[in-house]
PDB file of C-alpha atoms in Angstrom:
ATOM      1  CA  MET A 152      -5.012  -1.691 -22.502  1.00  0.00           C
ATOM      2  CA  LYS A 153      -1.798  -1.997 -20.500  1.00  0.00           C
ATOM      3  CA  ILE A 154      -0.091   0.102 -23.193  1.00  0.00           C
ATOM      4  CA  VAL A 155      -2.223   3.121 -22.261  1.00  0.00           C
ATOM      5  CA  GLY A 156      -1.949   2.537 -18.496  1.00  0.00           C
ATOM      6  CA  ALA A 157      -5.282   0.786 -17.807  1.00  0.00           C
ATOM      7  CA  ASP A 158      -5.471  -1.466 -14.759  1.00  0.00           C
ATOM      8  CA  ILE A 159      -7.202  -4.748 -15.865  1.00  0.00           C
ATOM      9  CA  GLN A 160      -8.940  -6.416 -12.880  1.00  0.00           C
ATOM     10  CA  ALA A 161     -10.970  -9.164 -14.611  1.00  0.00           C
ATOM     11  CA  ILE A 162     -11.853 -10.515 -18.012  1.00  0.00           C
ATOM     12  CA  THR A 163     -15.356 -12.071 -18.336  1.00  0.00           C
ATOM     13  CA  LEU A 164     -16.349 -14.226 -21.259  1.00  0.00           C
ATOM     14  CA  LEU A 165     -19.833 -13.406 -22.599  1.00  0.00           C
ATOM     15  CA  PRO A 166     -22.064 -15.181 -25.142  1.00  0.00           C
ATOM     16  CA  PHE A 167     -20.783 -12.919 -27.924  1.00  0.00           C
ATOM     17  CA  GLY A 168     -17.351 -11.788 -26.878  1.00  0.00           C
ATOM     18  CA  ALA A 169     -15.712 -10.696 -23.649  1.00  0.00           C
ATOM     19  CA  SER A 170     -15.942  -7.879 -21.077  1.00  0.00           C
ATOM     20  CA  VAL A 171     -12.913  -6.348 -19.429  1.00  0.00           C
ATOM     21  CA  LYS A 172     -13.340  -4.910 -15.927  1.00  0.00           C
ATOM     22  CA  LEU A 173     -10.940  -2.070 -15.254  1.00  0.00           C
ATOM     23  CA  GLY A 174      -9.714  -0.750 -11.989  1.00  0.00           C
ATOM     24  CA  GLN A 175      -8.258   2.728 -11.738  1.00  0.00           C
ATOM     25  CA  MET A 176      -8.535   3.933 -15.301  1.00  0.00           C
ATOM     26  CA  PRO A 177      -6.296   6.785 -16.320  1.00  0.00           C
ATOM     27  CA  ILE A 178      -7.957   9.380 -18.544  1.00  0.00           C
ATOM     28  CA  ILE A 179      -7.181   8.267 -22.024  1.00  0.00           C
ATOM     29  CA  SER A 180      -7.510  10.137 -25.255  1.00  0.00           C
ATOM     30  CA  TYR A 181     -10.177   9.276 -27.840  1.00  0.00           C
ATOM     31  CA  LYS A 182      -7.287   8.332 -30.149  1.00  0.00           C
ATOM     32  CA  ASN A 183      -6.103   5.680 -27.614  1.00  0.00           C
ATOM     33  CA  GLU A 184      -9.664   4.523 -26.970  1.00  0.00           C
ATOM     34  CA  MET A 185     -10.072   4.035 -30.724  1.00  0.00           C
ATOM     35  CA  PHE A 186      -6.738   2.055 -30.796  1.00  0.00           C
ATOM     36  CA  ILE A 187      -7.874  -0.196 -27.922  1.00  0.00           C
ATOM     37  CA  SER A 188     -11.178  -0.886 -29.665  1.00  0.00           C
ATOM     38  CA  LEU A 189      -9.550  -1.955 -32.909  1.00  0.00           C
ATOM     39  CA  CYS A 190      -7.033  -4.335 -31.263  1.00  0.00           C
ATOM     40  CA  ALA A 191      -9.343  -7.362 -30.934  1.00  0.00           C
ATOM     41  CA  PRO A 192     -10.601  -7.352 -34.510  1.00  0.00           C
ATOM     42  CA  LEU A 193      -7.072  -6.792 -35.762  1.00  0.00           C
ATOM     43  CA  LEU A 194      -5.883  -9.779 -33.698  1.00  0.00           C
ATOM     44  CA  ASN A 195      -8.673 -11.898 -35.233  1.00  0.00           C
ATOM     45  CA  GLY A 196      -7.537 -10.838 -38.695  1.00  0.00           C
ATOM     46  CA  THR A 197      -3.916 -11.537 -37.883  1.00  0.00           C
ATOM     47  CA  ILE A 198      -4.784 -14.996 -36.590  1.00  0.00           C
ATOM     48  CA  ALA A 199      -6.707 -15.750 -39.790  1.00  0.00           C
ATOM     49  CA  ILE A 200      -3.707 -14.682 -41.877  1.00  0.00           C
ATOM     50  CA  ILE A 201      -1.415 -16.880 -39.755  1.00  0.00           C
ATOM     51  CA  PHE A 202      -3.752 -19.872 -40.301  1.00  0.00           C
ATOM     52  CA  ILE A 203      -3.807 -19.198 -44.011  1.00  0.00           C
ATOM     53  CA  ILE A 204      -0.033 -19.267 -44.112  1.00  0.00           C
ATOM     54  CA  ILE A 205       0.184 -22.412 -42.014  1.00  0.00           C
ATOM     55  CA  ALA A 206      -2.415 -24.123 -44.211  1.00  0.00           C
ATOM     56  CA  LYS A 207      -0.500 -23.299 -47.360  1.00  0.00           C
ATOM     57  CA  MET A 208       2.896 -24.267 -45.939  1.00  0.00           C
ATOM     58  CA  LEU A 209       1.767 -27.587 -44.430  1.00  0.00           C
ATOM     59  CA  ASN A 210      -0.859 -28.277 -47.109  1.00  0.00           C
ATOM     60  CA  ILE A 211      -3.616 -28.865 -44.487  1.00  0.00           C
ATOM     61  CA  TYR A 212      -7.168 -27.706 -44.276  1.00  0.00           C
ATOM     62  CA  LEU A 213      -7.794 -24.943 -41.705  1.00  0.00           C
ATOM     63  CA  GLY A 214     -10.823 -23.383 -43.377  1.00  0.00           C
ATOM     64  CA  PHE A 215     -13.000 -23.544 -40.328  1.00  0.00           C
ATOM     65  CA  LEU A 216     -10.429 -21.776 -38.123  1.00  0.00           C
ATOM     66  CA  ILE A 217      -9.799 -19.157 -40.818  1.00  0.00           C
ATOM     67  CA  ALA A 218     -13.557 -18.555 -41.305  1.00  0.00           C
ATOM     68  CA  CYS A 219     -14.196 -18.227 -37.572  1.00  0.00           C
ATOM     69  CA  ASN A 220     -11.450 -15.637 -37.098  1.00  0.00           C
ATOM     70  CA  LEU A 221     -12.509 -13.693 -40.203  1.00  0.00           C
ATOM     71  CA  ILE A 222     -16.142 -13.701 -39.098  1.00  0.00           C
ATOM     72  CA  MET A 223     -15.157 -12.524 -35.568  1.00  0.00           C
ATOM     73  CA  CYS A 224     -12.984  -9.775 -37.151  1.00  0.00           C
ATOM     74  CA  PHE A 225     -15.710  -8.454 -39.460  1.00  0.00           C
ATOM     75  CA  MET A 226     -18.530  -8.802 -36.936  1.00  0.00           C
ATOM     76  CA  ASN A 227     -16.557  -6.880 -34.387  1.00  0.00           C
ATOM     77  CA  LEU A 228     -15.634  -4.187 -36.920  1.00  0.00           C
ATOM     78  CA  MET A 229     -19.339  -3.365 -37.553  1.00  0.00           C
ATOM     79  CA  PRO A 230     -20.160   0.161 -36.323  1.00  0.00           C
ATOM     80  CA  VAL A 231     -22.652  -0.985 -33.742  1.00  0.00           C
ATOM     81  CA  SER A 232     -22.180   0.762 -30.415  1.00  0.00           C
ATOM     82  CA  GLU A 233     -21.887  -2.507 -28.462  1.00  0.00           C
ATOM     83  CA  LEU A 234     -19.116  -3.827 -30.765  1.00  0.00           C
ATOM     84  CA  ASP A 235     -15.470  -2.760 -31.092  1.00  0.00           C
ATOM     85  CA  GLY A 236     -16.133  -1.089 -34.438  1.00  0.00           C
ATOM     86  CA  GLY A 237     -18.937   1.035 -32.807  1.00  0.00           C
ATOM     87  CA  ARG A 238     -16.624   2.047 -29.984  1.00  0.00           C
ATOM     88  CA  ALA A 239     -13.891   3.012 -32.464  1.00  0.00           C
ATOM     89  CA  LEU A 240     -16.355   4.990 -34.562  1.00  0.00           C
ATOM     90  CA  SER A 241     -17.664   6.801 -31.510  1.00  0.00           C
ATOM     91  CA  SER A 242     -14.162   7.698 -30.390  1.00  0.00           C
ATOM     92  CA  PHE A 243     -13.290   8.899 -33.911  1.00  0.00           C
ATOM     93  CA  LEU A 244     -16.492  11.032 -34.078  1.00  0.00           C
ATOM     94  CA  LYS A 245     -15.698  12.515 -30.619  1.00  0.00           C
ATOM     95  CA  ILE A 246     -12.360  13.689 -31.966  1.00  0.00           C
ATOM     96  CA  LEU A 247     -14.107  15.549 -34.822  1.00  0.00           C
ATOM     97  CA  LEU A 248     -17.440  16.625 -33.333  1.00  0.00           C
ATOM     98  CA  PRO A 249     -18.947  17.860 -30.012  1.00  0.00           C
ATOM     99  CA  LEU A 250     -19.721  14.981 -27.631  1.00  0.00           C
ATOM    100  CA  GLN A 251     -23.553  14.949 -27.927  1.00  0.00           C
ATOM    101  CA  LYS A 252     -23.485  15.214 -31.744  1.00  0.00           C
ATOM    102  CA  ALA A 253     -20.913  12.396 -31.963  1.00  0.00           C
ATOM    103  CA  GLU A 254     -23.009  10.105 -29.682  1.00  0.00           C
ATOM    104  CA  LEU A 255     -26.176  10.880 -31.667  1.00  0.00           C
ATOM    105  CA  ILE A 256     -24.470  10.051 -35.033  1.00  0.00           C
ATOM    106  CA  SER A 257     -22.978   6.869 -33.500  1.00  0.00           C
ATOM    107  CA  ASP A 258     -26.409   5.808 -32.219  1.00  0.00           C
ATOM    108  CA  ILE A 259     -27.983   6.420 -35.631  1.00  0.00           C
ATOM    109  CA  ILE A 260     -25.325   4.409 -37.457  1.00  0.00           C
ATOM    110  CA  SER A 261     -25.801   1.563 -34.860  1.00  0.00           C
ATOM    111  CA  VAL A 262     -29.500   1.428 -35.632  1.00  0.00           C
ATOM    112  CA  LEU A 263     -28.852   1.550 -39.359  1.00  0.00           C
ATOM    113  CA  PHE A 264     -26.713  -1.576 -38.944  1.00  0.00           C
ATOM    114  CA  LEU A 265     -28.905  -3.353 -36.384  1.00  0.00           C
ATOM    115  CA  VAL A 266     -32.077  -3.318 -38.466  1.00  0.00           C
ATOM    116  CA  PRO A 267     -30.554  -5.134 -41.475  1.00  0.00           C
ATOM    117  CA  ILE A 268     -28.812  -7.633 -39.143  1.00  0.00           C
ATOM    118  CA  ILE A 269     -32.139  -8.564 -37.617  1.00  0.00           C
ATOM    119  CA  ALA A 270     -33.845  -8.577 -41.044  1.00  0.00           C
ATOM    120  CA  LEU A 271     -31.186 -10.817 -42.418  1.00  0.00           C
ATOM    121  CA  GLY A 272     -31.411 -13.044 -39.362  1.00  0.00           C
ATOM    122  CA  ILE A 273     -35.151 -13.412 -39.897  1.00  0.00           C
ATOM    123  CA  TYR A 274     -34.548 -14.248 -43.583  1.00  0.00           C
ATOM    124  CA  PHE A 275     -31.970 -16.907 -42.702  1.00  0.00           C
ATOM    125  CA  LEU A 276     -34.235 -18.414 -40.118  1.00  0.00           C
ATOM    126  CA  ILE A 277     -37.208 -18.581 -42.532  1.00  0.00           C
ATOM    127  CA  SER A 278     -35.127 -19.800 -45.508  1.00  0.00           C
ATOM    128  CA  THR A 279     -33.219 -22.526 -43.631  1.00  0.00           C
ATOM    129  CA  GLY A 280     -35.840 -23.351 -41.061  1.00  0.00           C
ATOM    130  CA  TYR A 281     -33.275 -23.638 -38.256  1.00  0.00           C
ATOM    131  CA  ASN A 282     -30.434 -21.078 -38.493  1.00  0.00           C
ATOM    132  CA  PHE A 283     -31.305 -18.487 -35.867  1.00  0.00           C
ATOM    133  CA  SER A 284     -27.748 -17.434 -34.936  1.00  0.00           C
ATOM    134  CA  LEU A 285     -27.685 -14.043 -36.751  1.00  0.00           C
ATOM    135  CA  LEU A 286     -31.175 -13.197 -35.475  1.00  0.00           C
ATOM    136  CA  LEU A 287     -30.037 -14.031 -31.972  1.00  0.00           C
ATOM    137  CA  ILE A 288     -26.933 -11.807 -32.313  1.00  0.00           C
ATOM    138  CA  GLY A 289     -29.087  -8.931 -33.733  1.00  0.00           C
ATOM    139  CA  ILE A 290     -31.545  -9.184 -30.838  1.00  0.00           C
ATOM    140  CA  TYR A 291     -28.791  -9.430 -28.234  1.00  0.00           C
ATOM    141  CA  LEU A 292     -26.999  -6.322 -29.692  1.00  0.00           C
ATOM    142  CA  SER A 293     -30.282  -4.408 -29.968  1.00  0.00           C
ATOM    143  CA  VAL A 294     -31.292  -5.144 -26.357  1.00  0.00           C
ATOM    144  CA  ASN A 295     -27.850  -4.122 -25.149  1.00  0.00           C
ATOM    145  CA  PHE A 296     -28.084  -0.952 -27.244  1.00  0.00           C
ATOM    146  CA  MET A 297     -31.494  -0.038 -25.774  1.00  0.00           C
ATOM    147  CA  PHE A 298     -30.393  -0.738 -22.185  1.00  0.00           C
ATOM    148  CA  LYS A 299     -27.259   1.405 -22.687  1.00  0.00           C
ATOM    149  CA  ASN A 300     -29.311   4.294 -24.065  1.00  0.00           C
ATOM    150  CA  PHE A 301     -31.956   3.882 -21.356  1.00  0.00           C
ATOM    151  CA  LYS A 302     -29.277   3.875 -18.626  1.00  0.00           C
ATOM    152  CA  ASN A 303     -27.606   6.948 -20.110  1.00  0.00           C
ATOM    153  CA  ARG A 304     -30.881   8.869 -20.138  1.00  0.00           C
ATOM    154  CA  CYS A 305     -31.706   8.097 -16.472  1.00  0.00           C
TER     155      CYS A 305
END
């Protein structure tokens, strides 16, 4: 964010990621906003690759660290409006389309991804009897999505 001139005031860790509070934010292009959104997933992917290289060179097991970073990378790349992938998609669509149409398409794609996430979470919970993590993530993202849309309409 510093690259595009943003003033970072605070970073807050949340249950499923982090939130960055910005001070005086310069007007940035949708292209730069897309770049900022993709930085965190790309960092997770890069860290996973580094762990793979270290594991091969030192002949040690780092599977858990590799898996965690890859899961974070791919989860954040999902085109759900509350995730980095959704923000990147929204910025990309705003480059190509009028603002309202881009936001509508972004919201539709978010819902199309949230429904299967929740369904898969329910399936995992029923089939394992205890694994509710994906369901919890789906509900958390859905509630944030609904509050965001409710707040934007008021």
